[in-house]
Coordinates of C-alpha atoms in Angstrom, one line a residue:
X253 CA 0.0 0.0 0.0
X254 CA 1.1 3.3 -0.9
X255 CA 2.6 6.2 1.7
X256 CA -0.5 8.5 0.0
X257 CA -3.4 5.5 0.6
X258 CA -2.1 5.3 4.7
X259 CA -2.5 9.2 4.7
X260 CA -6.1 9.2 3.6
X261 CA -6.9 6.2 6.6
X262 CA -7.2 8.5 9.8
X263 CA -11.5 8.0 10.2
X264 CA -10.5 4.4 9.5
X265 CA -7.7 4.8 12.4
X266 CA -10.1 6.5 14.4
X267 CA -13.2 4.1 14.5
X268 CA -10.8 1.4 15.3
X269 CA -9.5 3.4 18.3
X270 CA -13.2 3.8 19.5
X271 CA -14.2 0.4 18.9
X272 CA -10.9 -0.4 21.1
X273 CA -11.6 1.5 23.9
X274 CA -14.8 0.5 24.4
X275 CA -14.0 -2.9 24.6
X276 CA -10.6 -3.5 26.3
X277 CA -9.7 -0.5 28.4
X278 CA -10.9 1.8 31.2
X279 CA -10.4 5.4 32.1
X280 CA -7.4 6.3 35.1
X281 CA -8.4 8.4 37.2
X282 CA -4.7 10.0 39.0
X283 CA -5.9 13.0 41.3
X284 CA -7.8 15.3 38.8
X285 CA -5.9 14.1 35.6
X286 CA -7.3 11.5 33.6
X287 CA -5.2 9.2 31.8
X288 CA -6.8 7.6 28.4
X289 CA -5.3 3.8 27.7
X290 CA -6.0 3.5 24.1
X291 CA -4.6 1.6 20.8
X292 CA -4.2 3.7 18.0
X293 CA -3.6 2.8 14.0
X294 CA -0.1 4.1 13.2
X295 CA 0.2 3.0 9.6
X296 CA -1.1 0.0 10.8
X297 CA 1.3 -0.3 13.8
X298 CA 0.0 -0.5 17.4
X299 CA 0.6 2.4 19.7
X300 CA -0.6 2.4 23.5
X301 CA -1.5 6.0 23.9
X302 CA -1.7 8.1 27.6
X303 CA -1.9 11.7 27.6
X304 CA -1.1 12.9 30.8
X305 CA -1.7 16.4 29.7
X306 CA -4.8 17.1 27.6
X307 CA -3.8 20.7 26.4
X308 CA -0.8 18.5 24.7
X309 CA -1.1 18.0 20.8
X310 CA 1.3 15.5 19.6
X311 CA 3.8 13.2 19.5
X312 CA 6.2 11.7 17.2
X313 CA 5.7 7.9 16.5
X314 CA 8.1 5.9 14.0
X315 CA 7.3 2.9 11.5
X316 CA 10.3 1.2 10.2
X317 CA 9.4 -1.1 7.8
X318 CA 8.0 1.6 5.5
X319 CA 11.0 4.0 6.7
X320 CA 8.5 6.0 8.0
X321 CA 8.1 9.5 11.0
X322 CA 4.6 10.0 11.6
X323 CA 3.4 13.2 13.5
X324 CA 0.5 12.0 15.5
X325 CA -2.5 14.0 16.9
X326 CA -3.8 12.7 20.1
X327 CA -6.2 15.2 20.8
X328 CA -8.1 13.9 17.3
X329 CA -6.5 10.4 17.9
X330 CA -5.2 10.5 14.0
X331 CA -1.9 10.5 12.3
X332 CA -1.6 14.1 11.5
X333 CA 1.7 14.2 8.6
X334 CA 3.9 11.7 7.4
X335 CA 7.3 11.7 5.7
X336 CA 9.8 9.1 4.4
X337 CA 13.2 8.6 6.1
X338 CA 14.4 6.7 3.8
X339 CA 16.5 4.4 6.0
X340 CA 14.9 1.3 8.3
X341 CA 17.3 1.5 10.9
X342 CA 16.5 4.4 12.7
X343 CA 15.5 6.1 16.5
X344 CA 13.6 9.5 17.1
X345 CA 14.7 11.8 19.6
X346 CA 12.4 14.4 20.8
X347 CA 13.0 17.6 23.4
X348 CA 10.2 20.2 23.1
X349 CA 10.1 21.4 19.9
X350 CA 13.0 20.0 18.5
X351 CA 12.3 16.1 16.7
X352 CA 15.8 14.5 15.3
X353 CA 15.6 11.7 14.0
X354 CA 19.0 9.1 14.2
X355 CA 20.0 6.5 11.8
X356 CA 21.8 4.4 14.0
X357 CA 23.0 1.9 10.9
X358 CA 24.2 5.0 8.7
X359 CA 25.6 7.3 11.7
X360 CA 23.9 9.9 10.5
X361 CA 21.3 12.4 12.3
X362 CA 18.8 14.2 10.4
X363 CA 16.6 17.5 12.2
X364 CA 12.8 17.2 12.0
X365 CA 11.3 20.3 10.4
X366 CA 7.8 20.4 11.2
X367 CA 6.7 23.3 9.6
X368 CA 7.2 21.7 6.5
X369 CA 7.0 18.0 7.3
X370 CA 10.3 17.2 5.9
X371 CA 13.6 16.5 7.4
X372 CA 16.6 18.4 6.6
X373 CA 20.4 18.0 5.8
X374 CA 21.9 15.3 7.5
X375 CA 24.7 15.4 9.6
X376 CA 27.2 12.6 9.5
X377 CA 28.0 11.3 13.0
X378 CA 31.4 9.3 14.3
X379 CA 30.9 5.3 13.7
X380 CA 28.8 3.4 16.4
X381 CA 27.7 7.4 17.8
X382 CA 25.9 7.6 21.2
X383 CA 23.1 10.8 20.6
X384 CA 21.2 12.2 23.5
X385 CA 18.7 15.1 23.8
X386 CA 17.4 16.7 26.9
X387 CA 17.1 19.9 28.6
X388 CA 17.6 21.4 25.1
X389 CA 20.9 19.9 24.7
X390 CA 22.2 18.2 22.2
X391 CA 25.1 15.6 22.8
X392 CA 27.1 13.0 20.5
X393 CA 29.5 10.5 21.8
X394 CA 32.3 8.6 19.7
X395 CA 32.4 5.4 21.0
X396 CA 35.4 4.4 20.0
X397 CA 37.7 7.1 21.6
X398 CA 35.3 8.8 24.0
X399 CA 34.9 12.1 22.5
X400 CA 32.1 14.1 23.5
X401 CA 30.0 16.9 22.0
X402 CA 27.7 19.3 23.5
X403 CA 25.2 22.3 22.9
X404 CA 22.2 23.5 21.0
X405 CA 21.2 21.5 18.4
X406 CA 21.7 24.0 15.8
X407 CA 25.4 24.2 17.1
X408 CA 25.8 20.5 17.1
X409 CA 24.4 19.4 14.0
X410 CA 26.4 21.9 12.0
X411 CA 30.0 20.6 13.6
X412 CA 32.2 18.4 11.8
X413 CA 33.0 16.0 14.3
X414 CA 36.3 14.7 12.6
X415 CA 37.8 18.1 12.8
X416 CA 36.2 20.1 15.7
X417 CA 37.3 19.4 19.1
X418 CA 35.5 17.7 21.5
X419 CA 34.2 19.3 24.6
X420 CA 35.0 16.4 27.1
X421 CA 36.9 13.1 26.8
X422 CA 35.6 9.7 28.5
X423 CA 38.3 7.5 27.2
X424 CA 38.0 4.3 24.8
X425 CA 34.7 2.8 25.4
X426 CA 33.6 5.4 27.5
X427 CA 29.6 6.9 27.5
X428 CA 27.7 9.5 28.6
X429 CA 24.1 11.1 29.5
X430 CA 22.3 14.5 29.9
X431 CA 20.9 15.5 33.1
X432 CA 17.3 16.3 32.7
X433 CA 18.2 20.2 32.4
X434 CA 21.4 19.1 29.7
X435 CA 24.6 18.8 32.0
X436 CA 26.3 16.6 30.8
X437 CA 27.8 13.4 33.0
X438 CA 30.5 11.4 31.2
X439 CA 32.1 7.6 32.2
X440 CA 35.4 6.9 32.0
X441 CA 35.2 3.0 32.1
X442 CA 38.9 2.8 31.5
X443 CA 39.4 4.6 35.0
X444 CA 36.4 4.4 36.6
X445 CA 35.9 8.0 36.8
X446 CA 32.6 9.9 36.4
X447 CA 33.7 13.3 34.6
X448 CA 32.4 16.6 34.0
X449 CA 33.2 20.1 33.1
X450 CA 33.2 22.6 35.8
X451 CA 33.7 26.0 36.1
X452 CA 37.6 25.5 36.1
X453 CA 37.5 23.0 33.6
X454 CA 37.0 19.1 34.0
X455 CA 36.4 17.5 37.3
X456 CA 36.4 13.8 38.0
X457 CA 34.8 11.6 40.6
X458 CA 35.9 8.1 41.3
X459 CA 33.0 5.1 41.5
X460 CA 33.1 3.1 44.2
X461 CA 33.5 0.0 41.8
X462 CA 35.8 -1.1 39.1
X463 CA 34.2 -0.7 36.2
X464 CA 33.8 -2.9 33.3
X465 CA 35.7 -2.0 30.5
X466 CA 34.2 -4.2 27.7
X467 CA 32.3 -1.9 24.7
X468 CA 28.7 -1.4 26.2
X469 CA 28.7 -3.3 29.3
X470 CA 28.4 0.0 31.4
X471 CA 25.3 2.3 31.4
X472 CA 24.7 5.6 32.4
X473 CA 22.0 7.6 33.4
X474 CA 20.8 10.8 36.1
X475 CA 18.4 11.7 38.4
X476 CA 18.3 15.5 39.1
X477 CA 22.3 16.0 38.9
X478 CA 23.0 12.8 40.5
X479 CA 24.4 10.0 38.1
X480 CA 23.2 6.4 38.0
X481 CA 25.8 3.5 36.8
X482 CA 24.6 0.4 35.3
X483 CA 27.5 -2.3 35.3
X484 CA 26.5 -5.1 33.6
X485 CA 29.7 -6.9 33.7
X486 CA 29.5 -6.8 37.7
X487 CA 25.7 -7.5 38.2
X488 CA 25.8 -3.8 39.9
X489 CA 24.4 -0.7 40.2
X490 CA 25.0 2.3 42.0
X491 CA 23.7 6.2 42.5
X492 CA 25.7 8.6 42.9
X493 CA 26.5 9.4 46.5
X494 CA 25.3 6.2 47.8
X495 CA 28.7 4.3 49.4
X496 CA 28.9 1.2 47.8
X497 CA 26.8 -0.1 44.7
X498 CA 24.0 -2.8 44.6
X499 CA 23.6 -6.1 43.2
X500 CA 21.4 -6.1 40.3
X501 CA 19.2 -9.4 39.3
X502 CA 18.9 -10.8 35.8
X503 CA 21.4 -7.7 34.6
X504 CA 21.6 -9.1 31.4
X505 CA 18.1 -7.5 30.5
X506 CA 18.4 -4.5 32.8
X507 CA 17.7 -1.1 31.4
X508 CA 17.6 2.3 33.4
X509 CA 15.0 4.8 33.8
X510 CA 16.2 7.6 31.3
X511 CA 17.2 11.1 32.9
X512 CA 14.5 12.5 34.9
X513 CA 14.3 15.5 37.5
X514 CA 13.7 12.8 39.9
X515 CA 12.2 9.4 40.7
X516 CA 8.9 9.0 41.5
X517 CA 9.2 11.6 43.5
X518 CA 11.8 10.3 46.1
X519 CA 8.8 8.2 46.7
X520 CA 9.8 6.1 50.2
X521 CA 13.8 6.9 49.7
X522 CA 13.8 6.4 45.5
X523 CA 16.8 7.4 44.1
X524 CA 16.3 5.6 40.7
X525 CA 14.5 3.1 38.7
X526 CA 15.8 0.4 36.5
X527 CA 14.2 -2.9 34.7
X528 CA 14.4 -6.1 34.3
X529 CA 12.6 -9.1 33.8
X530 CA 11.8 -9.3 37.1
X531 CA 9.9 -5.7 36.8
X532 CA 10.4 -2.4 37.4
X533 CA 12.5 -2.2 40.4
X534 CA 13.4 1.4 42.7
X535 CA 17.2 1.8 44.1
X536 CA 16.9 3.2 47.6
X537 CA 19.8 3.6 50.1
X538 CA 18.9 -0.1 51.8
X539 CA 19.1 -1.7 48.0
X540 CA 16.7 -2.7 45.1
X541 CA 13.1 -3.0 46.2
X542 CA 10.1 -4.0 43.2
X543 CA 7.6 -1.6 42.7
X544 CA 5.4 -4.3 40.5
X545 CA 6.4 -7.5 41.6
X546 CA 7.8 -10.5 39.7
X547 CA 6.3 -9.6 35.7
X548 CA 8.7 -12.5 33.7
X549 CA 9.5 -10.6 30.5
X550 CA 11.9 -8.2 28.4
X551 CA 11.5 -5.0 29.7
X552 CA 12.0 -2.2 27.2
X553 CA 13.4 1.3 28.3
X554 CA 10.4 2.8 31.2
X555 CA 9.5 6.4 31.1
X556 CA 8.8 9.1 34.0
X557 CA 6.2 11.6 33.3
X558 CA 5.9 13.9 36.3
X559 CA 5.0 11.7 39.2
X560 CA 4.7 8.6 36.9
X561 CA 6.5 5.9 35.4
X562 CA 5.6 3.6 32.2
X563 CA 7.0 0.4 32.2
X564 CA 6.5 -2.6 29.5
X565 CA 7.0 -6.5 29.5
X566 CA 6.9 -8.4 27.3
X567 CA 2.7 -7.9 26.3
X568 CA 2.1 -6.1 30.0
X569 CA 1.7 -2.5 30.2
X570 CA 2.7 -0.9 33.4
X571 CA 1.5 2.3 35.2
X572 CA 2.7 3.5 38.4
X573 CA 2.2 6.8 39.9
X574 CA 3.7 8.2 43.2
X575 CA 1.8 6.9 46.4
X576 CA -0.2 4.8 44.7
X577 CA -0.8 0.8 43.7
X578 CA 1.1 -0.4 40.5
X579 CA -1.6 -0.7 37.6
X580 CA -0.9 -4.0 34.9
X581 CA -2.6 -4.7 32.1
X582 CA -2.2 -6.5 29.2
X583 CA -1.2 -5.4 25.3
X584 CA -3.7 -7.9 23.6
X585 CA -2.1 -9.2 20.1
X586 CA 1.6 -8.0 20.1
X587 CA 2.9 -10.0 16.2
X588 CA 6.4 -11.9 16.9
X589 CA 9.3 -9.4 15.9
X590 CA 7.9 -6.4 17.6
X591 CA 10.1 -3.5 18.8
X592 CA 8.4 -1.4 21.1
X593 CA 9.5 1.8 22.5
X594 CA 8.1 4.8 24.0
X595 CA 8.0 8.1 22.7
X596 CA 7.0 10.7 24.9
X597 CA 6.3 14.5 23.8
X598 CA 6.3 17.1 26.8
X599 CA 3.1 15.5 28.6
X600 CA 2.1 12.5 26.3
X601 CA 3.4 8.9 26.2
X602 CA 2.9 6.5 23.5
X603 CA 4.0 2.9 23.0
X604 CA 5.2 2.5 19.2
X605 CA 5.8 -0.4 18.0
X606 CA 8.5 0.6 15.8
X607 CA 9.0 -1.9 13.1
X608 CA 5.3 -3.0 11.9
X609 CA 1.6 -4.0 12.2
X610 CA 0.7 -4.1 15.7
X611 CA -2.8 -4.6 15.8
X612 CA -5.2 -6.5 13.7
X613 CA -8.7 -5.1 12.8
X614 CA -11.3 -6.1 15.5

């Protein structure tokens, strides 16, 4: 079917939605928000909506197979424009009002241009590039020799990354992450040094752990200004000024909350969030504790939108909110080969399943 034929399907998109929601889901009710659970047609592709705040407008949702960004309405609960990539490897990063769009197999990174629903010039990036986007901040990593790159977007995307030098270095197989306002928290692996620039240049931290050196064993991430390590190598995690790291269990799937102000609102000592298959589990200073219990499934990457956290696993969806009860339910008819993400837009949260048809017509 042709790019034009999906663009005239939104009433098509929108009776399915209806027909969803008034058979599988219920309204949330969290203090005076209400939080709709609903499946959406993205090009076919299933996408778990929640809008957290309804004077949002929309979100950015990917289809890979078809090479695909969709801008998606979820006030109307319809696919709003749609423009080809051109390459099926690919991740969208969105901060605001500013949508990139990263071919992870090409190393390249294109901006979105929503005005006219196009992407522009793309930027070539170092091989294996790490790309992060928060607090208005741009950043690119080079993997291989730890160089790092920081600033507007503008700024960034118009540097030429084998001749312009490199704000920070994190050493061969080193990584970094923004905090939720865009500092920026680099890992030396090498020396086991967190490292930043400061006000008279770079300052370095020591972790209370060896850290594994091996290319992408080690994970980092921040809460407020605070970094959070994910060893994989060691079964360990730790939070920044905490004295000694924790064990983690079933590391091998473990993924970390992305940067957020906070988590869950320090909610009963939180100082971070991580998954696994086990569930969605809350570092505090006396060690891991599960928010949701034993789930037995892949996690992919949660989310924190102001006092709440989105979690998936496997074909459960998971909602928590500060102070209250862990809500599960399931994603009915998830097709082998899924890749599901979330994509999240100031106030709304969708889960995309990123490479094809989610859904089937009911």
């Amino acid at each position: 079917m042709s790019n034009a034929d999906d663009m005239h399907r939104p009433s098509r998109a929108a009776r399915l939605t209806r027909r969803f929601l008034s058979r599988s889901w219920q309204a949330l009710v969290v203090g005076a928000v209400v939080i709709a659970v609903g499946v959406l047609a993205f090009l076919s592709s299933g996408l778990v909506q929640a809008d957290v705040h309804l004077d949002e407008g929309t979100v950015h949702v990917a289809k890979r197979v078809e090479g695909g960004l969709g801008v998606f309405n979820t006030q109307i609960d319809e696919l709003a424009a749609y423009t080809a990539v051109g390459n099926s490897e690919f991740v969208i990063l969105q901060d605001e009002h500013v949508v990139l769009v990263h071919g992870t197999a090409s190393s390249t990174l294109w901006a979105y241009d929503e005005a006219r629903n196009r992407l522009l010039q793309p930027t070539q990036l170092p091989s294996n590039a790490q790309v992060k986007l928060a607090g208005g901040v741009l950043m690119v990593v080079n993997s291989d020799n730890g160089k790092v790159w920081s600033g507007d977007p503008d700024t960034v995307l118009a540097l030429d990354f084998q001749e312009d030098k490199a704000q920070l270095e994190v050493g061969e197989f080193g990584t970094a992450t923004l905090t939720e306002g865009g500092d920026v928290i680099g890992l030396d692996v090498q020396r086991s040094l967190l490292v930043r620039l400061g006000n008279d240049g770079v300052e370095e931290a020591p972790l209370p752990f060896s850290a594994s050196v091996d290319f992408g064993r080690t994970a980092i991430s921040a809460v407020g200004g605070l970094a959070v390590v994910l060893d994989r190598g060691s079964s360990r995690i730790w939070v920044e000024g905490m004295r000694k790291p924790f064990e983690v269990s079933g590391v091998s799937t473990a993924t970390l909350l992305p940067p957020a102000p906070d988590a869950l609102g320090g909610e009963d000592g939180t100082r971070a969030l991580y998954a696994t298959r086990a569930g969605l589990i809350a570092v505090t200073s006396d060690g891991p504790r599960s928010l949701t219990g034993n789930l037995d499934a892949p996690p992919i990457e949660p989310v924190q939108v102001g006092d709440c956290v989105y979690a998936a696993f496997g074909e459960q969806f998971v909602h928590r909110c500060r102070g209250r009860q862990p809500e599960i339910r399931a994603i009915d008819d998830v097709p082998p080969g899924s890749d599901l993400a979330f994509q999240v837009e100031r106030g709304t949260v969708v889960l995309n399943d990123m490479n094809r048809a989610g859904r089937p017509d009911r």
